[in-house]
Tab-separated table of C-alpha atoms in Angstrom:
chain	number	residue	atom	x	y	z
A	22	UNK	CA	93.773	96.704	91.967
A	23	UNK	CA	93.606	99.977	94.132
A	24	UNK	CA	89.914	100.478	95.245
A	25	UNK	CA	87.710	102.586	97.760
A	26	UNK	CA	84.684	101.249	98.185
A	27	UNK	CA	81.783	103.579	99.959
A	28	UNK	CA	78.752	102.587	101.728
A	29	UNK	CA	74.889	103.432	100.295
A	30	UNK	CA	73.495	106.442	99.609
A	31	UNK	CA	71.537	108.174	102.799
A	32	UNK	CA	68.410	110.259	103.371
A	33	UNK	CA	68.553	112.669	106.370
A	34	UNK	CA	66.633	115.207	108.233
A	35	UNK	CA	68.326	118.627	108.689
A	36	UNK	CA	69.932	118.557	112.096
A	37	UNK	CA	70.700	115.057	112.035
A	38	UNK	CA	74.490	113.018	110.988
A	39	UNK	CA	75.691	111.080	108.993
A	40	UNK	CA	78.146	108.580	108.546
A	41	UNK	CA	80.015	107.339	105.432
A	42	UNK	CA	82.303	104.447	105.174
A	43	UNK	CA	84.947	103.947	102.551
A	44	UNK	CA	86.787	100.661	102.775
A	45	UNK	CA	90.278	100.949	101.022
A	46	UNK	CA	92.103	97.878	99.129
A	47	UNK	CA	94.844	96.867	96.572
A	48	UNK	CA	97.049	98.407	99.000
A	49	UNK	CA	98.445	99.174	102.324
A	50	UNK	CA	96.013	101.644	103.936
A	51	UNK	CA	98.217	102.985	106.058
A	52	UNK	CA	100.900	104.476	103.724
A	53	UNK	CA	98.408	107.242	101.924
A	54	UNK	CA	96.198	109.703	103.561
A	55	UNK	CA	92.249	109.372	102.704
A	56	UNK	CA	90.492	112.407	101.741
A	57	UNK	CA	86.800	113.604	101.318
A	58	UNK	CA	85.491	115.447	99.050
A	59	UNK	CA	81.979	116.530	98.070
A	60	UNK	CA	79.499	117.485	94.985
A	61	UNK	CA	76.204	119.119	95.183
A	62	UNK	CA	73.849	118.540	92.903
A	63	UNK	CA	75.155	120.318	89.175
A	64	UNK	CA	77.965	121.738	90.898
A	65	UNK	CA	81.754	121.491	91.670
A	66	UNK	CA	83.928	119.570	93.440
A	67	UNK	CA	84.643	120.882	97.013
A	68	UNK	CA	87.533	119.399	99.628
A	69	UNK	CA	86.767	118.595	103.318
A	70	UNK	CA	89.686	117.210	104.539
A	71	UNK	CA	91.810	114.682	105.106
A	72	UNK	CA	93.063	111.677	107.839
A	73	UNK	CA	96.118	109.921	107.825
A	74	UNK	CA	95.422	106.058	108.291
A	75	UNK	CA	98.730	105.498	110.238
A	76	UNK	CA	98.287	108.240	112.832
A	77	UNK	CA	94.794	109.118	112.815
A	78	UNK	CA	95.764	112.853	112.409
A	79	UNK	CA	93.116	115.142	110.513
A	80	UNK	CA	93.335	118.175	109.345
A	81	UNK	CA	89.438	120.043	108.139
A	82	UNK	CA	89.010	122.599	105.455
A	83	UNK	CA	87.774	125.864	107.853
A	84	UNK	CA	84.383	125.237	106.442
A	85	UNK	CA	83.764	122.418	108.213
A	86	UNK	CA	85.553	122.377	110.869
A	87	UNK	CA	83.021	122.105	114.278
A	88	UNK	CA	80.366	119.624	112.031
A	89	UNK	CA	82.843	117.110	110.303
A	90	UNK	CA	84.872	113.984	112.109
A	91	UNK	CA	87.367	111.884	109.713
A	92	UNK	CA	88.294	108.390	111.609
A	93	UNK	CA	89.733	105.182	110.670
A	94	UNK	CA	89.430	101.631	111.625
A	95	UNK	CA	92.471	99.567	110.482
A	96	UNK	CA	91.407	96.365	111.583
A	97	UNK	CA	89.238	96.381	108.208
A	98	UNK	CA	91.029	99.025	106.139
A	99	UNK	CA	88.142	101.659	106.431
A	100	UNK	CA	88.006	105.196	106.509
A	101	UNK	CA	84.944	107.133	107.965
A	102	UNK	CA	83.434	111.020	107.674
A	103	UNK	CA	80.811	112.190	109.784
A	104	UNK	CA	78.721	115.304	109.391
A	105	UNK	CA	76.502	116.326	112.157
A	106	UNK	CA	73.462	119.203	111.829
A	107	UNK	CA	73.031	118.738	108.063
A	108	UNK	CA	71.619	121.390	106.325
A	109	UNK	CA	69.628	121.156	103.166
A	110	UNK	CA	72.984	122.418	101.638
A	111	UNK	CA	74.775	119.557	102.880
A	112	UNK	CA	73.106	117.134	99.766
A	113	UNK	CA	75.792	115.984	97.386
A	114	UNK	CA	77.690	112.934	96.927
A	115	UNK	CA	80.490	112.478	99.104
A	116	UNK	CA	83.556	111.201	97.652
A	117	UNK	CA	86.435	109.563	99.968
A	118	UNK	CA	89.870	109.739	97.508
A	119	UNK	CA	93.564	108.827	98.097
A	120	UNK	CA	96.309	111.470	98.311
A	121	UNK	CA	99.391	110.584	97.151
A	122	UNK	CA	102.448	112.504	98.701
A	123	UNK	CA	105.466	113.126	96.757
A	124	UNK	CA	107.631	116.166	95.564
A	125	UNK	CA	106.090	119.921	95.333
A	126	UNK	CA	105.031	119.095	92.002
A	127	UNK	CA	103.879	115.511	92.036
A	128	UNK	CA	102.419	115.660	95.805
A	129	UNK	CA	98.753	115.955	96.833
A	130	UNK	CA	97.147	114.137	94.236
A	131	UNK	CA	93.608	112.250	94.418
A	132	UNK	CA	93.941	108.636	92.948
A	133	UNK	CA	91.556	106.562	92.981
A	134	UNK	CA	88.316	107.977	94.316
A	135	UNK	CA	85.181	105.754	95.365
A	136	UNK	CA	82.392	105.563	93.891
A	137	UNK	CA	80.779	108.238	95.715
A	138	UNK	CA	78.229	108.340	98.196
A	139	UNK	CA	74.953	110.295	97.967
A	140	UNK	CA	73.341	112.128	100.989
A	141	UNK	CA	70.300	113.942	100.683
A	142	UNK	CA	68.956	116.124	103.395
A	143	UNK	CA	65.520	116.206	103.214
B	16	UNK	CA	83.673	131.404	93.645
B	17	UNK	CA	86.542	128.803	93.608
B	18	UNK	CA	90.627	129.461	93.944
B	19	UNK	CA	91.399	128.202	91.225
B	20	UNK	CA	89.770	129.630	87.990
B	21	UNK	CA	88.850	127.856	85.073
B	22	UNK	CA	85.846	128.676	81.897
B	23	UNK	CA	82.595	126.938	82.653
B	24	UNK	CA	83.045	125.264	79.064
B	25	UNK	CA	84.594	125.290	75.813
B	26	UNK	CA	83.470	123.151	72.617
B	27	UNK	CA	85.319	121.784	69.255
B	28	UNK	CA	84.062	119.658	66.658
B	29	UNK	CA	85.569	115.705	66.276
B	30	UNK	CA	88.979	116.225	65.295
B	31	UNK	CA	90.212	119.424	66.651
B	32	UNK	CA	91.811	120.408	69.801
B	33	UNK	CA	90.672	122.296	72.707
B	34	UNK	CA	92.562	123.995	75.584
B	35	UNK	CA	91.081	124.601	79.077
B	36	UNK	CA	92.892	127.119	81.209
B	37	UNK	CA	93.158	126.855	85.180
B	38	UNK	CA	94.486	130.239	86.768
B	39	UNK	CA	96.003	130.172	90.121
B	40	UNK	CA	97.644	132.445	92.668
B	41	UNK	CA	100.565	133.027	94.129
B	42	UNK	CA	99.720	130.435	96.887
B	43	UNK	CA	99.282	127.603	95.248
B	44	UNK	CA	100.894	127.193	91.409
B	45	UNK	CA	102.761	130.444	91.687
B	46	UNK	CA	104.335	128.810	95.154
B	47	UNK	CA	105.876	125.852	92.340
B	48	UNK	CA	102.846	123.280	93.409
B	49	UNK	CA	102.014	120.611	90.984
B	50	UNK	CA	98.495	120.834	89.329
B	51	UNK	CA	96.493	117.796	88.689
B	52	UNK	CA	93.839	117.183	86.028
B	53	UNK	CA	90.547	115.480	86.440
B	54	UNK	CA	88.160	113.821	84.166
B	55	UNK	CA	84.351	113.382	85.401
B	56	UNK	CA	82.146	111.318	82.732
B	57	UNK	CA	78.564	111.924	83.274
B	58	UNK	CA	77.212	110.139	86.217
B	59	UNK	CA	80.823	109.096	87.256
B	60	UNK	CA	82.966	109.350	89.604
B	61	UNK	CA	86.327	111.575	89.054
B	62	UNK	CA	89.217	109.932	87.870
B	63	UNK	CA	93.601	111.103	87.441
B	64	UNK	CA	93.800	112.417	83.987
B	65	UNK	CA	97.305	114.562	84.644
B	66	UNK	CA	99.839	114.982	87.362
B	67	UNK	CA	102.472	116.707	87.660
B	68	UNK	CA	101.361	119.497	85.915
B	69	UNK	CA	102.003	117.125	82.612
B	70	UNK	CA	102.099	113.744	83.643
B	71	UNK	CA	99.628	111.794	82.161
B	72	UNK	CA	98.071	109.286	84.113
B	73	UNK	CA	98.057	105.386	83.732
B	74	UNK	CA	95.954	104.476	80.666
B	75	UNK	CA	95.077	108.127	79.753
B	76	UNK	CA	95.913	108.468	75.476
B	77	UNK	CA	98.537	110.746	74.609
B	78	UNK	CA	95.986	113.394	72.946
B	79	UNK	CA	95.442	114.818	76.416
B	80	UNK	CA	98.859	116.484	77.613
B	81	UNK	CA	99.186	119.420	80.408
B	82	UNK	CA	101.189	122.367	80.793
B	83	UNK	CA	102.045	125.149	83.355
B	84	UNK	CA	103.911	128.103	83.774
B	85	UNK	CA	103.441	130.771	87.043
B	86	UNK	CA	100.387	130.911	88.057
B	87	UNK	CA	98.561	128.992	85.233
B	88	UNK	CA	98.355	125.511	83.933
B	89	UNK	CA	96.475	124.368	80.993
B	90	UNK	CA	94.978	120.664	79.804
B	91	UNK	CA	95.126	120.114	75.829
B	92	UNK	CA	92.574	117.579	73.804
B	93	UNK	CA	93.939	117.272	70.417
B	94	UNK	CA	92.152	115.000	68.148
B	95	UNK	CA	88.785	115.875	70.038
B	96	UNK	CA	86.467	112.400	70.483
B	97	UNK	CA	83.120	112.172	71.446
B	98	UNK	CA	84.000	109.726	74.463
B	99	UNK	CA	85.879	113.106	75.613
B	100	UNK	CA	82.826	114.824	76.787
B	101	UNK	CA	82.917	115.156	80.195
B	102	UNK	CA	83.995	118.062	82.898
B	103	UNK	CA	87.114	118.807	83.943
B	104	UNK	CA	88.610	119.847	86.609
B	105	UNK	CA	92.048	121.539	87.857
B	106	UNK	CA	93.420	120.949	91.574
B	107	UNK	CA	96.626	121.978	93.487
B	108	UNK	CA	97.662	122.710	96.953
B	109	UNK	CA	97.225	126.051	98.535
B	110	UNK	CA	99.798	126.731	101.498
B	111	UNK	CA	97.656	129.848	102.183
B	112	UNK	CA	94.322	128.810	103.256
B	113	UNK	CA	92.861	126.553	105.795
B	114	UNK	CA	91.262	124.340	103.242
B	115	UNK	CA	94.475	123.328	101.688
B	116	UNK	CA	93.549	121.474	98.401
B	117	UNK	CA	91.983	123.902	96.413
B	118	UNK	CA	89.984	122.811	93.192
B	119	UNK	CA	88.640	124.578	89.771
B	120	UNK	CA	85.171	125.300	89.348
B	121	UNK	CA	84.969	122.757	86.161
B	122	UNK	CA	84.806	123.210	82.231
B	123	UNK	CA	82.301	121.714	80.259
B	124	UNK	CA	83.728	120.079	77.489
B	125	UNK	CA	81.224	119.297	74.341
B	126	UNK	CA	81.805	117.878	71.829
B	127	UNK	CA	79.419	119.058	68.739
């Protein structure tokens, strides 16, 4: 079956990065675009961008654009987001997700997501 | 403050049905973009409920069903169970702004 599977959960210092891993299979990686999305603590869900497997092309939400880095290693199907100078703020669990493309109405949907990863900046 | 706007929760008893709203703009569902529904279960991960605006997803009983019309969708529980408590959440694609999926702030749904 489909599945994106994420690394541990990780305590930081503010200032410092972090890198999450999300290693994609049940299908081939480099027809669907992997995106990230976060949750603080008792909040929402919030979108940080995405990465196309096939080309390596990312595009950021403006929020995080300067601090976040979306790669790829296709050798072993795996998807990775970095976040440098973490903020307190920055503590949620990061979720990598697939997009699926289609029409305007059935495009840019999230299925499946991993399990999510939690970072804590501490 | 999210794009998309949606009530922080909304409650029925076994049984009944409930309808969660998910307002827009003319950017995203007003531009024709498909909205997408998703489930969270405490202490879970998200999962595809609807897509499509009313496609429901693999697996995903026939009591939940999804609308939308302009700049608004909705997601339906009829026959409210208690397995259905969880938040919700609405998403679609915003050609307007640099962060270009745009999701709903999440409803609560309890059931009492």
């Amino acid at each position: 079956q489909v599945q994106l599977v994420q690394s541990g959960g990780e305590v930081k210092e503010p200032g410092a990065s972090v890198k999450v891993s999300c290693k994609a299979s049940g299908y081939t990686f480099s027809t669907s675009d992997i995106n990230w999305v976060r949750q603080a603590p008792g909040q929402g869900l919030e979108w940080m961008g995405w990465m196309n497997p096939k080309s390596g092309n990312t595009g950021y939400a403006e929020k995080f654009r300067g601090r976040v880095t979306m790669t790829r290693d296709t050798s072993t199907n795996t998807a990775y987001m970095e976040l440098t100078r973490l903020r307190f703020d920055d503590t949620a669990v990061y979720y990598c997700v697939r997009g699926l493309s289609g029409s305007l109405v059935l495009g840019n949907r999230f299925d499946p997501w991993g399990q999510g990863t939690l970072v804590s900046v501490s | 403050q999210s794009v998309l706007t949606q009530p922080p929760s909304v409650s029925g008893a076994p049984g009944q049905s409930v309808t969660i709203s998910c307002t827009g703009s003319s950017s995203n569902l007003g531009a024709g973009y498909g909205v997408h529904w998703y489930q969270q279960l405490p202490g879970a991960a998200p999962k595809l409920l609807i897509y499509g605006n009313n496609i429901r997803a693999s697996g995903v009983p026939d009591r939940f069903s999804g609308s939308k019309s302009g700049n608004s969708a909705s997601l339906a529980i009829s026959g409210l169970q208690a397995e259905d408590e969880a938040d919700y959440y609405c998403q679609a694609y915003d050609y307007m702004l640099n962060g270009r999926q745009v999701f709903g702030g999440g409803t609560k749904v309890t059931v009492l």
